[in-house]
């Protein structure tokens, strides 16, 4: 067996073995976990969990917008008591949102919000998540109905991506980002193997032409 064939088979075996290892999962807890009693305002927040890095930045038509972090989660401050906005909360202010930027493509397993009123008071709070140019509404059926923190299960609901925008919808929305759970997006072993085999085929053709 030639060295070329051996190296190709080894590459395929390595690609297939990737499927045997579970992709890393990371949890980020912003509720009662690091924030103080008073909002800390900054241009960005950085977190790392299980090797997956996350940066949270504000998205706003107001150039003075800041990310706001306190004990009950992360919000956005675009000025003190602007029209239709309570300070340092995610609200239905046009153009205001939080951008989640990961250091690699991930799948969102769940997202949690504090101060969420979506059940007993007639779904006052509403939110969307945008990634890859597509926007997904968080329906009540995804909500676990938590008391202090409401968690939305998103496995298989939103496609994997590296950038996600969370925005409030509805005139009465007012809540904070309390947590996230994500899993690194790893290509399927079969897809990787086919890619390697394709490269091997191209290399074989090139070798034949050189002979």
PDB file of C-alpha atoms in Angstrom, residues 53-160:
ATOM      1  CA  UNK A  53     -15.720  32.647  24.134  1.00  0.00           C
ATOM      2  CA  UNK A  54     -18.638  35.088  24.142  1.00  0.00           C
ATOM      3  CA  UNK A  55     -18.695  38.864  23.666  1.00  0.00           C
ATOM      4  CA  UNK A  56     -21.873  40.875  24.286  1.00  0.00           C
ATOM      5  CA  UNK A  57     -22.168  44.337  22.744  1.00  0.00           C
ATOM      6  CA  UNK A  58     -25.020  46.845  22.356  1.00  0.00           C
ATOM      7  CA  UNK A  59     -26.855  47.427  19.092  1.00  0.00           C
ATOM      8  CA  UNK A  60     -28.536  50.821  19.051  1.00  0.00           C
ATOM      9  CA  UNK A  61     -29.209  53.902  16.981  1.00  0.00           C
ATOM     10  CA  UNK A  62     -27.893  55.810  20.003  1.00  0.00           C
ATOM     11  CA  UNK A  63     -24.099  56.119  19.864  1.00  0.00           C
ATOM     12  CA  UNK A  64     -24.001  56.379  23.669  1.00  0.00           C
ATOM     13  CA  UNK A  65     -25.585  52.949  24.202  1.00  0.00           C
ATOM     14  CA  UNK A  66     -23.860  50.668  26.702  1.00  0.00           C
ATOM     15  CA  UNK A  67     -24.246  47.111  27.902  1.00  0.00           C
ATOM     16  CA  UNK A  68     -25.665  47.179  31.435  1.00  0.00           C
ATOM     17  CA  UNK A  69     -24.780  44.393  33.894  1.00  0.00           C
ATOM     18  CA  UNK A  70     -26.136  43.954  37.393  1.00  0.00           C
ATOM     19  CA  UNK A  71     -27.238  41.117  39.689  1.00  0.00           C
ATOM     20  CA  UNK A  72     -30.418  40.284  37.740  1.00  0.00           C
ATOM     21  CA  UNK A  73     -28.799  39.993  34.327  1.00  0.00           C
ATOM     22  CA  UNK A  74     -27.660  41.942  31.292  1.00  0.00           C
ATOM     23  CA  UNK A  75     -29.553  44.763  29.642  1.00  0.00           C
ATOM     24  CA  UNK A  76     -28.909  47.788  27.477  1.00  0.00           C
ATOM     25  CA  UNK A  77     -28.681  51.418  28.507  1.00  0.00           C
ATOM     26  CA  UNK A  78     -29.238  53.946  25.741  1.00  0.00           C
ATOM     27  CA  UNK A  79     -29.690  56.932  28.028  1.00  0.00           C
ATOM     28  CA  UNK A  80     -31.674  57.642  31.169  1.00  0.00           C
ATOM     29  CA  UNK A  81     -35.433  57.199  30.782  1.00  0.00           C
ATOM     30  CA  UNK A  82     -35.661  57.683  27.049  1.00  0.00           C
ATOM     31  CA  UNK A  83     -39.145  57.581  25.484  1.00  0.00           C
ATOM     32  CA  UNK A  84     -40.616  54.054  25.628  1.00  0.00           C
ATOM     33  CA  UNK A  85     -37.647  52.803  27.634  1.00  0.00           C
ATOM     34  CA  UNK A  86     -36.875  52.081  31.259  1.00  0.00           C
ATOM     35  CA  UNK A  87     -33.198  52.515  31.924  1.00  0.00           C
ATOM     36  CA  UNK A  88     -30.938  49.501  31.434  1.00  0.00           C
ATOM     37  CA  UNK A  89     -33.535  46.994  30.282  1.00  0.00           C
ATOM     38  CA  UNK A  90     -34.124  45.363  26.942  1.00  0.00           C
ATOM     39  CA  UNK A  91     -37.214  47.049  25.606  1.00  0.00           C
ATOM     40  CA  UNK A  92     -39.104  47.708  22.414  1.00  0.00           C
ATOM     41  CA  UNK A  93     -37.010  50.697  21.415  1.00  0.00           C
ATOM     42  CA  UNK A  94     -36.554  50.470  17.617  1.00  0.00           C
ATOM     43  CA  UNK A  95     -33.023  49.384  16.772  1.00  0.00           C
ATOM     44  CA  UNK A  96     -31.974  48.511  20.331  1.00  0.00           C
ATOM     45  CA  UNK A  97     -30.739  44.968  20.932  1.00  0.00           C
ATOM     46  CA  UNK A  98     -27.871  42.860  22.263  1.00  0.00           C
ATOM     47  CA  UNK A  99     -25.366  41.249  19.901  1.00  0.00           C
ATOM     48  CA  UNK A 100     -23.921  37.903  21.024  1.00  0.00           C
ATOM     49  CA  UNK A 101     -20.624  37.127  19.261  1.00  0.00           C
ATOM     50  CA  UNK A 102     -19.025  33.717  19.842  1.00  0.00           C
ATOM     51  CA  UNK A 103     -15.466  32.747  18.926  1.00  0.00           C
ATOM     52  CA  UNK A 104     -16.844  29.811  16.932  1.00  0.00           C
ATOM     53  CA  UNK A 105     -20.127  28.604  15.477  1.00  0.00           C
ATOM     54  CA  UNK A 106     -22.506  27.308  18.154  1.00  0.00           C
ATOM     55  CA  UNK A 107     -26.009  25.938  18.520  1.00  0.00           C
ATOM     56  CA  UNK A 108     -28.255  27.704  21.015  1.00  0.00           C
ATOM     57  CA  UNK A 109     -29.695  25.122  23.396  1.00  0.00           C
ATOM     58  CA  UNK A 110     -31.489  27.635  25.596  1.00  0.00           C
ATOM     59  CA  UNK A 111     -31.738  31.306  26.489  1.00  0.00           C
ATOM     60  CA  UNK A 112     -32.979  32.625  29.840  1.00  0.00           C
ATOM     61  CA  UNK A 113     -34.494  35.986  30.791  1.00  0.00           C
ATOM     62  CA  UNK A 114     -35.168  37.632  34.133  1.00  0.00           C
ATOM     63  CA  UNK A 115     -38.016  40.097  34.790  1.00  0.00           C
ATOM     64  CA  UNK A 116     -39.973  38.261  32.101  1.00  0.00           C
ATOM     65  CA  UNK A 117     -43.765  38.580  32.192  1.00  0.00           C
ATOM     66  CA  UNK A 118     -44.999  36.139  29.614  1.00  0.00           C
ATOM     67  CA  UNK A 119     -47.560  33.948  31.294  1.00  0.00           C
ATOM     68  CA  UNK A 120     -49.678  35.269  34.152  1.00  0.00           C
ATOM     69  CA  UNK A 121     -49.942  38.820  32.811  1.00  0.00           C
ATOM     70  CA  UNK A 122     -50.892  37.932  29.270  1.00  0.00           C
ATOM     71  CA  UNK A 123     -47.525  37.746  27.541  1.00  0.00           C
ATOM     72  CA  UNK A 124     -46.358  41.312  28.089  1.00  0.00           C
ATOM     73  CA  UNK A 125     -42.801  40.393  27.106  1.00  0.00           C
ATOM     74  CA  UNK A 126     -41.849  39.216  23.639  1.00  0.00           C
ATOM     75  CA  UNK A 127     -38.475  38.693  22.002  1.00  0.00           C
ATOM     76  CA  UNK A 128     -36.810  37.613  18.783  1.00  0.00           C
ATOM     77  CA  UNK A 129     -33.415  36.139  17.966  1.00  0.00           C
ATOM     78  CA  UNK A 130     -31.806  36.885  14.611  1.00  0.00           C
ATOM     79  CA  UNK A 131     -28.967  34.897  13.050  1.00  0.00           C
ATOM     80  CA  UNK A 132     -27.857  34.304   9.486  1.00  0.00           C
ATOM     81  CA  UNK A 133     -30.299  36.905   8.213  1.00  0.00           C
ATOM     82  CA  UNK A 134     -33.307  35.053   9.653  1.00  0.00           C
ATOM     83  CA  UNK A 135     -35.400  36.187  12.634  1.00  0.00           C
ATOM     84  CA  UNK A 136     -37.060  33.731  15.014  1.00  0.00           C
ATOM     85  CA  UNK A 137     -39.777  34.661  17.517  1.00  0.00           C
ATOM     86  CA  UNK A 138     -39.591  33.066  20.963  1.00  0.00           C
ATOM     87  CA  UNK A 139     -43.009  31.498  21.386  1.00  0.00           C
ATOM     88  CA  UNK A 140     -44.632  30.814  24.753  1.00  0.00           C
ATOM     89  CA  UNK A 141     -44.553  27.075  24.024  1.00  0.00           C
ATOM     90  CA  UNK A 142     -40.751  27.148  24.381  1.00  0.00           C
ATOM     91  CA  UNK A 143     -40.888  28.778  27.836  1.00  0.00           C
ATOM     92  CA  UNK A 144     -40.486  26.631  30.956  1.00  0.00           C
ATOM     93  CA  UNK A 145     -42.514  29.172  32.963  1.00  0.00           C
ATOM     94  CA  UNK A 146     -39.871  29.742  35.626  1.00  0.00           C
ATOM     95  CA  UNK A 147     -40.618  31.975  38.610  1.00  0.00           C
ATOM     96  CA  UNK A 148     -37.554  34.236  38.771  1.00  0.00           C
ATOM     97  CA  UNK A 149     -35.979  33.235  35.455  1.00  0.00           C
ATOM     98  CA  UNK A 150     -37.807  32.083  32.319  1.00  0.00           C
ATOM     99  CA  UNK A 151     -35.842  29.664  30.143  1.00  0.00           C
ATOM    100  CA  UNK A 152     -36.631  29.036  26.478  1.00  0.00           C
ATOM    101  CA  UNK A 153     -35.545  25.678  25.067  1.00  0.00           C
ATOM    102  CA  UNK A 154     -34.105  26.245  21.594  1.00  0.00           C
ATOM    103  CA  UNK A 155     -32.543  22.915  20.611  1.00  0.00           C
ATOM    104  CA  UNK A 156     -33.369  22.339  16.961  1.00  0.00           C
ATOM    105  CA  UNK A 157     -35.324  25.614  16.762  1.00  0.00           C
ATOM    106  CA  UNK A 158     -32.616  28.054  15.663  1.00  0.00           C
ATOM    107  CA  UNK A 159     -29.779  27.043  13.301  1.00  0.00           C
ATOM    108  CA  UNK A 160     -26.162  27.178  14.403  1.00  0.00           C
TER     109      UNK A 160
END
